[in-house]
Amino acid sequence: MKISFKSSANADIQAMIVDDGASLPDAAKALDEASGGLLTEALAAERFTGKLGQQAIVVMPKSVEARRVVLIGGGKPADRKPATYERIGAELVKSQAMSGFKSLALSVDAPEHAASAAAGAKLAAYRFDTYFTKLKDDQKPNLTDFTVITEEASAAEDAFVPLDAETAGTCLARDLMNEPPNVLYPESFAARAKALEAEGLEVEILGEEKMKALGMGSLLGVGQGSIRESQLAIMKWNGGGSEDPVCLVGKGVCFDTGGISLKPGAGMEDMKGDMGGAAAVTGAMLALARRKAKANVIGLIGLVENMPDGNAIRPGDILTSASGQTIEVQNTDAEGRLVLADVLWYAQEHFKPRAIVDLATLTGAIVISLGHEHAGLFSNNDELAGAIEGAVEASGEKVWRLPLGEAYDGLLKSKFADMRNIGGRAAGSITAAQFLQRFVNKDVAWAHLDIAGVAWREGNKPASDPSWPSGFGPRLLSRMIAEKYEG
Ligand code: BES
Ligand code: MN
Ligand code: ZN
């Protein structure tokens, strides 16, 4: 979708926002006159009140350049937020992408609103058609140009720069998650991270030999049943001079069968998305690079495949992590925490970070707790947790904080090793977070986002989330870094 900002534009489709109460906006008056009052008539005849998201489509006569006008409800002007304009942009694309027309122009009052509408349009236009070989022309969208008409077009362009960067991050995360697991496995994922050097990131890839030398027995244990070599990809954005970095850590289980503790077959294909945390971190790094963030940020993604195999880890095996702590594996399906344990430790020991934020599709229990609305947030630091919560409104990506505590931590006690990798049936997302916390020193600000419920969603999805994966993470992380760590 080509996005542009102009002070006036012709287009096949002219879209106008109508306030709740449904009087014709100024921007529509000329078209109303030219069409002999068709818009006024539509407002009177249809059940259109200007309620947020409502649409009335009015076909224009030959005498008018536009082929149709879409009136879209904007709700009460006082209630409109950036997210409202994003929704309007997204819903217009959703309803018009397959209409057969090529260009749409939406009239918007202020430049920031124009930028938000454009971001919504871009998110809604996302498609992943790579593996369809038989799509007919009428099964493909042909709306290619989305113009936002606003008096201050160059201010809108400026306001769009960071949003454009962030939506690119979201779309990269979606692409990575959509790829099938025979195409996207640890090495090929690492290669996609490496390719981000073209965007100005510095990327280093560690293979199994190097990770063995670092003592990463926990991460390597998960990958040992796979014919694919495990990888650790480290992506650096150096935009902040000499300050200590923020580290973003992602769970990159490219496919999670459960291992010897095999998952049930139904729905297992979704477990190609078990690298959603790594996808979010990779997308965030792209967003930071594209908007030239004034911060030092390092993204670290642990890439493995969890397979059942003669060489796979067994329940009862004891792994030694890079931190030196030993772990009794009681369930090979609690593998994400085993991967993160070594990556968190590496981030802390090598980069002296001012904060670490990890993202992981870690537990089914978080889906039971929070459904598909909020990611679970856990943190040892109120300020960092507050910064993440503070970025929710601007990013549209929601989180809900859950507790940590010693009593939960006690559930990880093992008869044979320093800890076991499961805590029992109760509070599964919290005991998983407690496990991670054991690999971060107390004085390091750390937050964990369990995104198992939001990385892909069921139920009512907004128009800005049109694909299987939502691409949750890059926008939230980029906003959080902008607000807390840049000036
Ligand atoms: N990748 C899964 C968690 C998951 C479940 C993500 C559903 C997305 C949707 C994770 O590795 C896992 O299997 N967790 C187990 C942990 C249990 C064995 C303690 C779970 O949640 O059942
Ligand atoms: Mn698992
Ligand atoms: Zn998993």
Coordinates of C-alpha atoms and ligand atoms in Angstrom, one line a residue:
M1 CA 0.0 0.0 0.0
K2 CA 1.5 3.3 -1.1
I3 CA 0.8 5.9 1.6
S4 CA 0.9 9.7 0.8
F5 CA -0.1 12.9 2.4
K6 CA -1.4 15.8 0.3
S7 CA -3.5 19.0 0.8
S8 CA -5.8 17.8 -2.0
A9 CA -6.1 14.7 -4.1
N10 CA -8.4 13.0 -6.6
A11 CA -9.1 9.4 -6.0
D12 CA -11.5 6.6 -7.0
I13 CA -12.8 6.6 -3.4
Q14 CA -13.2 9.7 -1.3
A15 CA -13.6 9.0 2.4
M16 CA -14.9 11.5 4.9
I17 CA -15.3 11.2 8.7
V18 CA -18.8 12.1 9.9
D19 CA -19.2 13.1 13.6
D20 CA -21.7 11.4 15.8
G21 CA -25.0 13.2 15.0
A22 CA -24.4 12.8 11.3
S23 CA -24.2 16.3 9.8
L24 CA -22.2 16.4 6.6
P25 CA -18.5 17.4 7.2
D26 CA -17.2 20.5 5.4
A27 CA -14.9 18.4 3.3
A28 CA -17.9 16.6 1.8
K29 CA -19.9 19.7 0.9
A30 CA -18.4 20.2 -2.6
L31 CA -19.0 16.5 -3.5
D32 CA -22.5 16.7 -2.2
E33 CA -23.3 19.7 -4.4
A34 CA -21.5 18.2 -7.4
S35 CA -23.5 15.0 -7.0
G36 CA -26.8 16.8 -6.7
G37 CA -27.1 16.2 -2.9
L38 CA -26.5 12.4 -3.0
L39 CA -24.5 12.5 0.3
T40 CA -27.2 14.5 2.2
E41 CA -29.7 12.0 0.8
A42 CA -27.7 9.1 2.0
L43 CA -27.4 10.5 5.5
A44 CA -31.1 11.0 5.7
A45 CA -32.1 7.7 4.2
E46 CA -29.7 5.2 5.7
R47 CA -29.3 4.1 9.4
F48 CA -26.1 6.1 9.6
T49 CA -25.6 8.2 12.7
G50 CA -21.8 8.8 12.6
K51 CA -21.3 6.2 15.3
L52 CA -17.6 5.2 15.4
G53 CA -16.8 2.7 12.6
Q54 CA -20.2 2.9 10.8
Q55 CA -19.9 3.2 7.0
A56 CA -22.2 4.5 4.3
I57 CA -21.0 3.9 0.7
V58 CA -22.4 6.3 -1.9
V59 CA -22.0 5.7 -5.6
M60 CA -21.1 8.9 -7.5
P61 CA -22.6 10.0 -10.9
K62 CA -20.3 10.2 -14.0
S63 CA -20.1 14.0 -13.6
V64 CA -18.0 13.6 -10.5
E65 CA -14.4 12.5 -10.6
A66 CA -14.6 10.1 -7.6
R67 CA -16.4 6.8 -8.2
R68 CA -17.7 6.5 -4.7
V69 CA -17.7 8.3 -1.4
V70 CA -17.4 6.4 1.9
L71 CA -18.8 8.2 4.9
I72 CA -17.2 6.7 8.0
G73 CA -18.5 7.4 11.5
G74 CA -16.0 9.1 13.7
G75 CA -18.0 9.1 17.0
K76 CA -17.9 12.1 19.2
P77 CA -15.0 14.4 18.3
A78 CA -14.0 14.8 22.0
D79 CA -13.6 11.1 22.3
R80 CA -11.3 10.7 19.4
K81 CA -7.7 9.6 20.1
P82 CA -4.8 8.6 17.8
A83 CA -6.2 5.0 18.1
T84 CA -9.5 6.2 16.7
Y85 CA -7.9 7.5 13.6
E86 CA -5.9 4.3 13.3
R87 CA -9.1 2.4 13.4
I88 CA -10.7 4.6 10.8
G89 CA -7.8 4.1 8.4
A90 CA -7.8 0.3 9.1
E91 CA -11.6 -0.1 8.6
L92 CA -11.5 1.8 5.3
V93 CA -8.8 -0.5 4.0
K94 CA -10.7 -3.5 5.2
S95 CA -13.9 -2.5 3.5
Q96 CA -12.4 -1.1 0.3
A97 CA -9.3 -3.2 -0.4
M98 CA -11.3 -5.7 -2.5
S99 CA -13.7 -3.2 -4.0
G100 CA -11.9 -3.1 -7.3
F101 CA -10.8 0.5 -7.0
K102 CA -7.2 1.5 -6.9
S103 CA -7.0 4.7 -4.9
L104 CA -8.6 6.1 -1.8
A105 CA -8.3 9.5 -0.2
L106 CA -9.3 10.2 3.3
S107 CA -9.8 13.7 4.6
V108 CA -8.5 14.3 8.1
D109 CA -8.2 17.5 10.2
A110 CA -4.8 17.4 11.9
P111 CA -1.4 16.1 10.8
E112 CA -1.0 13.6 13.8
H113 CA -4.4 12.2 13.0
A114 CA -3.5 11.8 9.4
A115 CA -0.4 9.9 10.4
S116 CA -2.4 7.6 12.7
A117 CA -5.0 6.9 10.0
A118 CA -2.1 6.0 7.6
A119 CA -0.6 3.6 10.1
G120 CA -4.0 1.9 10.5
A121 CA -4.3 1.6 6.7
K122 CA -0.8 0.0 6.5
L123 CA -1.5 -2.5 9.3
A124 CA -4.9 -3.5 7.8
A125 CA -3.4 -3.9 4.3
Y126 CA -1.0 -6.6 5.5
R127 CA -1.3 -9.9 3.6
F128 CA 0.8 -13.0 3.5
D129 CA 0.1 -14.7 0.2
T130 CA 3.6 -16.2 -0.4
Y131 CA 2.3 -19.8 -0.7
F132 CA -0.9 -19.3 -2.7
T133 CA -0.2 -20.2 -6.3
K134 CA -3.8 -20.1 -7.6
L135 CA -5.2 -16.7 -6.5
K136 CA -7.3 -15.2 -9.2
D137 CA -7.2 -11.4 -9.7
D138 CA -10.5 -10.9 -8.0
Q139 CA -9.1 -12.7 -4.9
K140 CA -6.3 -10.1 -4.6
P141 CA -6.7 -6.6 -3.2
N142 CA -6.1 -3.9 -5.8
L143 CA -6.4 -0.8 -3.6
T144 CA -2.8 0.4 -4.0
D145 CA -2.9 4.1 -3.1
F146 CA -4.0 5.4 0.3
T147 CA -3.8 9.2 0.5
V148 CA -4.5 11.2 3.5
I149 CA -5.7 14.7 2.7
T150 CA -4.7 17.2 5.3
E151 CA -3.8 20.9 5.1
E152 CA -0.4 20.3 6.8
A153 CA 0.8 17.5 4.6
S154 CA 4.5 17.8 5.4
A155 CA 3.8 17.9 9.2
A156 CA 1.8 14.7 8.7
E157 CA 4.7 13.1 6.8
D158 CA 7.0 13.9 9.7
A159 CA 4.5 12.5 12.2
F160 CA 4.3 9.3 10.1
V161 CA 8.0 8.6 10.2
P162 CA 8.1 6.8 13.6
L163 CA 4.7 5.1 13.0
D164 CA 5.8 3.9 9.6
A165 CA 8.9 2.4 11.2
E166 CA 6.9 0.7 13.9
T167 CA 4.3 -0.7 11.5
A168 CA 7.2 -2.1 9.4
G169 CA 8.3 -3.8 12.6
T170 CA 4.8 -5.2 13.2
C171 CA 4.7 -6.5 9.6
L172 CA 8.1 -8.1 9.8
A173 CA 7.0 -9.9 13.0
R174 CA 3.9 -11.1 11.2
D175 CA 5.9 -12.3 8.2
L176 CA 8.3 -14.3 10.5
M177 CA 5.4 -15.9 12.3
N178 CA 3.4 -16.7 9.1
E179 CA 6.3 -18.6 7.5
P180 CA 5.9 -22.3 7.9
P181 CA 8.3 -24.2 10.2
N182 CA 10.0 -26.1 7.3
V183 CA 11.0 -22.7 5.9
L184 CA 11.7 -20.7 9.1
Y185 CA 13.9 -22.8 11.4
P186 CA 16.7 -21.6 13.7
E187 CA 19.3 -21.1 11.0
S188 CA 17.0 -19.5 8.4
F189 CA 15.5 -17.2 11.1
A190 CA 19.1 -16.2 12.1
A191 CA 19.8 -15.4 8.4
R192 CA 16.8 -13.1 8.4
A193 CA 18.1 -11.4 11.5
K194 CA 21.5 -11.1 9.8
A195 CA 19.9 -9.5 6.8
L196 CA 18.8 -6.6 9.0
E197 CA 22.4 -5.3 8.8
A198 CA 21.2 -3.6 5.6
E199 CA 19.0 -1.5 7.9
G200 CA 22.0 -0.4 10.0
L201 CA 21.9 -3.0 12.8
E202 CA 25.0 -4.9 13.8
V203 CA 24.2 -8.6 13.9
E204 CA 26.1 -11.5 15.4
I205 CA 25.1 -15.2 15.2
L206 CA 26.3 -17.8 17.6
G207 CA 26.0 -21.4 16.7
E208 CA 26.0 -24.6 18.8
E209 CA 29.8 -24.7 19.2
K210 CA 30.0 -21.2 20.6
M211 CA 27.0 -21.7 22.9
K212 CA 28.6 -25.0 24.2
A213 CA 31.7 -23.1 25.0
L214 CA 29.6 -20.6 26.9
G215 CA 28.0 -23.4 28.9
M216 CA 24.5 -22.9 27.6
G217 CA 23.3 -26.4 28.5
S218 CA 19.8 -25.3 29.1
L219 CA 19.1 -23.8 25.6
L220 CA 21.1 -26.5 23.9
G221 CA 19.2 -29.2 25.8
V222 CA 16.0 -28.0 24.1
G223 CA 17.5 -28.1 20.7
Q224 CA 19.3 -31.4 21.0
G225 CA 16.4 -33.5 19.6
S226 CA 16.2 -31.5 16.4
I227 CA 18.2 -32.0 13.2
R228 CA 18.3 -28.2 13.0
E229 CA 21.2 -26.4 14.7
S230 CA 20.2 -24.0 17.5
Q231 CA 21.2 -20.4 17.1
L232 CA 21.6 -17.2 19.2
A233 CA 21.1 -14.1 17.2
I234 CA 22.3 -10.8 18.7
M235 CA 21.1 -7.6 17.0
K236 CA 22.6 -4.2 18.1
W237 CA 21.2 -0.7 17.5
N238 CA 23.8 1.9 18.6
G239 CA 21.9 5.1 18.6
G240 CA 22.6 6.3 22.1
G241 CA 26.3 7.0 22.3
S242 CA 28.1 5.6 25.3
E243 CA 25.2 4.8 27.6
D244 CA 24.5 1.2 28.8
P245 CA 22.0 -0.7 26.5
V246 CA 18.5 -1.9 27.0
C247 CA 18.3 -5.6 26.2
L248 CA 15.3 -7.2 24.5
V249 CA 15.2 -11.0 24.7
G250 CA 12.9 -13.2 22.7
K251 CA 11.8 -16.8 22.8
G252 CA 12.4 -18.3 19.4
V253 CA 11.1 -21.8 19.5
C254 CA 10.6 -22.2 15.7
F255 CA 8.4 -25.2 16.3
D256 CA 7.2 -26.6 19.7
T257 CA 6.1 -30.2 19.5
G258 CA 6.4 -30.5 23.3
G259 CA 9.4 -32.9 22.8
I260 CA 9.1 -36.2 24.6
S261 CA 6.3 -34.7 26.6
L262 CA 4.5 -34.5 23.3
K263 CA 1.6 -32.1 22.8
P264 CA -1.7 -33.4 21.5
G265 CA -2.0 -33.3 17.7
A266 CA -5.0 -31.1 17.3
G267 CA -3.9 -27.5 16.7
M268 CA -0.3 -28.3 16.9
E269 CA 0.4 -26.4 13.7
D270 CA -0.1 -23.2 15.7
M271 CA 3.2 -24.0 17.4
K272 CA 5.0 -22.6 14.4
G273 CA 4.2 -19.3 16.1
D274 CA 6.2 -20.3 19.3
M275 CA 8.9 -17.9 18.0
G276 CA 6.5 -15.0 18.5
G277 CA 8.8 -13.4 21.2
A278 CA 11.8 -13.6 18.9
A279 CA 9.7 -12.2 16.0
A280 CA 8.6 -9.3 18.3
V281 CA 12.2 -8.5 19.2
T282 CA 13.3 -8.7 15.6
G283 CA 10.5 -6.4 14.5
A284 CA 11.3 -4.0 17.3
M285 CA 14.9 -3.8 16.2
L286 CA 13.8 -3.0 12.7
A287 CA 11.5 -0.3 14.0
L288 CA 14.3 1.3 16.1
A289 CA 16.7 1.3 13.1
R290 CA 14.1 2.7 10.7
R291 CA 13.2 5.6 13.0
K292 CA 16.9 6.1 14.1
A293 CA 16.1 5.8 17.8
K294 CA 18.4 7.7 20.1
A295 CA 19.1 4.8 22.4
N296 CA 21.4 1.7 22.6
V297 CA 19.3 -1.4 22.3
I298 CA 20.4 -5.0 21.9
G299 CA 17.9 -7.7 20.7
L300 CA 18.9 -11.3 21.6
I301 CA 16.8 -14.2 20.3
G302 CA 17.3 -17.8 21.3
L303 CA 16.4 -19.9 18.3
V304 CA 15.7 -23.7 18.7
E305 CA 13.3 -26.4 17.6
N306 CA 11.7 -28.6 20.2
M307 CA 11.4 -32.1 18.8
P308 CA 10.9 -35.7 20.1
D309 CA 13.8 -37.8 19.1
G310 CA 16.2 -40.5 20.3
N311 CA 18.6 -37.7 21.2
A312 CA 16.0 -35.5 22.7
I313 CA 16.0 -34.5 26.4
R314 CA 13.9 -36.7 28.7
P315 CA 11.8 -35.9 31.7
G316 CA 14.3 -36.5 34.6
D317 CA 17.3 -35.1 32.7
I318 CA 19.3 -32.5 34.6
L319 CA 20.7 -29.6 32.5
T320 CA 23.4 -27.2 33.6
S321 CA 22.6 -23.6 32.5
A322 CA 25.2 -20.9 31.6
S323 CA 24.6 -19.4 35.0
G324 CA 25.9 -22.6 36.6
Q325 CA 22.4 -23.4 38.1
T326 CA 21.1 -26.9 37.4
I327 CA 17.6 -27.7 36.2
E328 CA 15.7 -30.9 36.5
V329 CA 13.5 -31.2 33.4
Q330 CA 10.2 -32.6 34.5
N331 CA 8.3 -31.7 31.4
T332 CA 10.1 -31.2 28.0
D333 CA 7.1 -29.0 26.9
A334 CA 8.2 -26.3 29.4
E335 CA 11.0 -25.5 27.0
G336 CA 10.7 -21.8 26.5
R337 CA 12.0 -21.0 29.9
L338 CA 15.0 -23.3 29.4
V339 CA 15.9 -21.3 26.3
L340 CA 15.3 -17.9 27.9
A341 CA 17.3 -18.9 31.0
D342 CA 20.6 -18.9 29.0
V343 CA 19.8 -15.9 26.8
L344 CA 18.8 -13.8 29.8
W345 CA 22.0 -14.7 31.6
Y346 CA 24.1 -14.0 28.5
A347 CA 22.4 -10.6 28.1
Q348 CA 23.1 -9.7 31.7
E349 CA 26.7 -10.9 31.8
H350 CA 27.9 -9.5 28.5
F351 CA 26.1 -6.2 28.2
K352 CA 25.5 -4.8 31.7
P353 CA 22.1 -3.7 30.6
R354 CA 20.1 -0.9 32.3
A355 CA 17.1 -3.0 31.7
I356 CA 16.1 -6.4 30.2
V357 CA 12.7 -7.0 28.7
D358 CA 11.9 -10.5 27.5
L359 CA 8.9 -11.6 25.3
A360 CA 7.7 -15.1 25.0
T361 CA 4.8 -17.3 24.0
L362 CA 5.5 -18.9 27.3
T363 CA 2.4 -20.5 28.9
G364 CA -1.0 -21.7 27.9
A365 CA -2.0 -20.6 31.4
I366 CA -1.8 -16.9 30.4
V367 CA -4.4 -17.5 27.7
I368 CA -6.7 -18.8 30.4
S369 CA -6.0 -15.8 32.7
L370 CA -6.1 -12.9 30.2
G371 CA -7.5 -14.3 27.0
H372 CA -6.4 -12.6 23.8
E373 CA -6.7 -9.0 25.1
H374 CA -3.7 -8.4 27.3
A375 CA -0.2 -9.8 27.5
G376 CA 0.9 -10.8 31.0
L377 CA 3.5 -8.5 32.5
F378 CA 5.8 -9.5 35.3
S379 CA 8.6 -7.4 36.7
N380 CA 11.1 -6.9 39.6
N381 CA 11.0 -3.2 39.0
D382 CA 8.0 -0.9 39.3
E383 CA 9.6 1.9 37.2
L384 CA 10.3 -0.4 34.2
A385 CA 6.8 -2.0 34.6
G386 CA 5.3 1.5 34.6
A387 CA 7.2 2.5 31.5
I388 CA 5.8 -0.6 29.7
E389 CA 2.3 0.2 30.9
G390 CA 2.8 3.8 29.9
A391 CA 3.4 2.8 26.3
V392 CA 0.1 0.8 26.0
E393 CA -2.1 3.7 24.9
A394 CA 0.2 5.0 22.2
S395 CA 0.9 1.5 20.8
G396 CA -2.5 -0.1 21.2
E397 CA -0.8 -3.2 22.6
K398 CA -2.2 -4.0 26.0
V399 CA -0.5 -5.6 29.1
W400 CA -1.7 -6.5 32.5
R401 CA 0.6 -6.9 35.4
L402 CA 0.6 -10.1 37.5
P403 CA 2.5 -10.7 40.8
L404 CA 5.7 -12.4 41.6
G405 CA 6.6 -13.7 45.1
E406 CA 8.7 -16.1 47.1
A407 CA 5.9 -18.5 47.8
Y408 CA 5.5 -19.0 44.0
D409 CA 9.2 -19.4 43.6
G410 CA 9.2 -22.2 46.2
L411 CA 7.0 -24.3 43.8
L412 CA 10.1 -24.8 41.6
K413 CA 11.9 -26.9 44.2
S414 CA 13.4 -30.1 42.9
K415 CA 14.5 -33.3 44.8
F416 CA 17.6 -33.6 42.5
A417 CA 18.7 -30.2 41.2
D418 CA 18.7 -26.5 42.0
M419 CA 15.2 -26.3 40.5
R420 CA 12.7 -28.1 38.3
N421 CA 11.3 -26.6 35.1
I422 CA 7.6 -26.7 36.1
G423 CA 5.8 -25.6 39.2
G424 CA 2.7 -27.7 39.1
R425 CA -0.9 -26.9 38.0
A426 CA -1.4 -23.7 40.0
A427 CA -0.4 -20.3 38.7
G428 CA 1.4 -21.6 35.7
S429 CA 2.3 -18.3 34.2
I430 CA 3.6 -17.0 37.5
T431 CA 5.8 -20.0 38.2
A432 CA 7.2 -19.7 34.7
A433 CA 8.1 -16.1 35.4
Q434 CA 9.6 -17.1 38.7
F435 CA 11.8 -19.5 36.8
L436 CA 13.0 -16.8 34.5
Q437 CA 13.7 -14.4 37.4
R438 CA 16.3 -16.9 38.7
F439 CA 18.5 -16.1 35.8
V440 CA 18.5 -12.3 36.4
N441 CA 20.4 -10.7 39.3
K442 CA 18.2 -8.8 41.8
D443 CA 19.7 -5.4 41.0
V444 CA 19.0 -5.7 37.2
A445 CA 15.6 -4.1 36.1
W446 CA 13.8 -6.9 34.3
A447 CA 10.4 -7.4 32.9
H448 CA 8.8 -10.4 31.2
L449 CA 5.9 -10.3 28.8
D450 CA 4.0 -13.6 28.3
I451 CA 2.5 -13.1 24.9
A452 CA 1.0 -16.5 24.3
G453 CA -2.5 -15.1 24.2
V454 CA -1.8 -12.1 22.0
A455 CA 0.8 -13.2 19.5
W456 CA -2.1 -14.7 17.5
R457 CA -5.7 -14.1 18.4
E458 CA -9.2 -15.6 18.3
G459 CA -12.5 -13.8 18.5
N460 CA -13.2 -10.2 17.5
K461 CA -10.0 -8.9 15.9
P462 CA -9.7 -5.2 15.0
A463 CA -9.3 -4.3 11.3
S464 CA -5.6 -3.5 12.0
D465 CA -5.0 -7.2 12.8
P466 CA -6.0 -8.9 9.5
S467 CA -3.6 -11.9 9.4
W468 CA -3.1 -15.0 11.7
P469 CA -0.3 -13.4 13.8
S470 CA -1.0 -10.0 15.3
G471 CA 2.6 -8.9 15.3
F472 CA 2.3 -7.9 18.9
G473 CA 5.4 -6.3 20.5
P474 CA 7.4 -4.0 18.2
R475 CA 5.1 -1.0 18.6
L476 CA 5.0 -1.4 22.4
L477 CA 8.7 -1.8 22.7
S478 CA 9.6 1.0 20.4
R479 CA 7.2 3.4 22.2
M480 CA 8.4 2.3 25.6
I481 CA 12.0 3.0 24.6
A482 CA 11.1 6.3 23.0
E483 CA 9.3 7.5 26.1
K484 CA 11.7 6.1 28.8
Y485 CA 15.2 6.0 27.2
E486 CA 15.3 8.7 24.6
G487 CA 15.7 12.2 25.9
Ligands
BES1 N1 4.7 -22.7 23.7 C1 3.9 -23.2 24.8 C2 2.9 -22.2 25.4 C3 1.8 -21.8 24.5 C4 0.6 -22.4 24.6 C5 1.9 -20.8 23.6 C6 -0.5 -22.0 23.8 C7 0.9 -20.4 22.8 C8 -0.3 -21.0 22.9 C9 4.9 -23.6 25.9 O1 6.1 -24.0 25.5 C10 4.3 -24.7 26.7 O2 4.1 -25.8 26.1 N2 4.0 -24.5 27.9 C11 3.4 -25.5 28.8 C12 4.0 -25.4 30.1 C13 3.6 -26.5 31.0 C14 4.2 -27.8 30.5 C15 4.2 -26.2 32.4 C16 1.9 -25.1 28.9 O3 1.5 -24.0 28.9 O4 1.1 -26.1 28.8
MN2 MN 6.2 -26.1 25.1
ZN3 ZN 6.8 -23.4 23.7

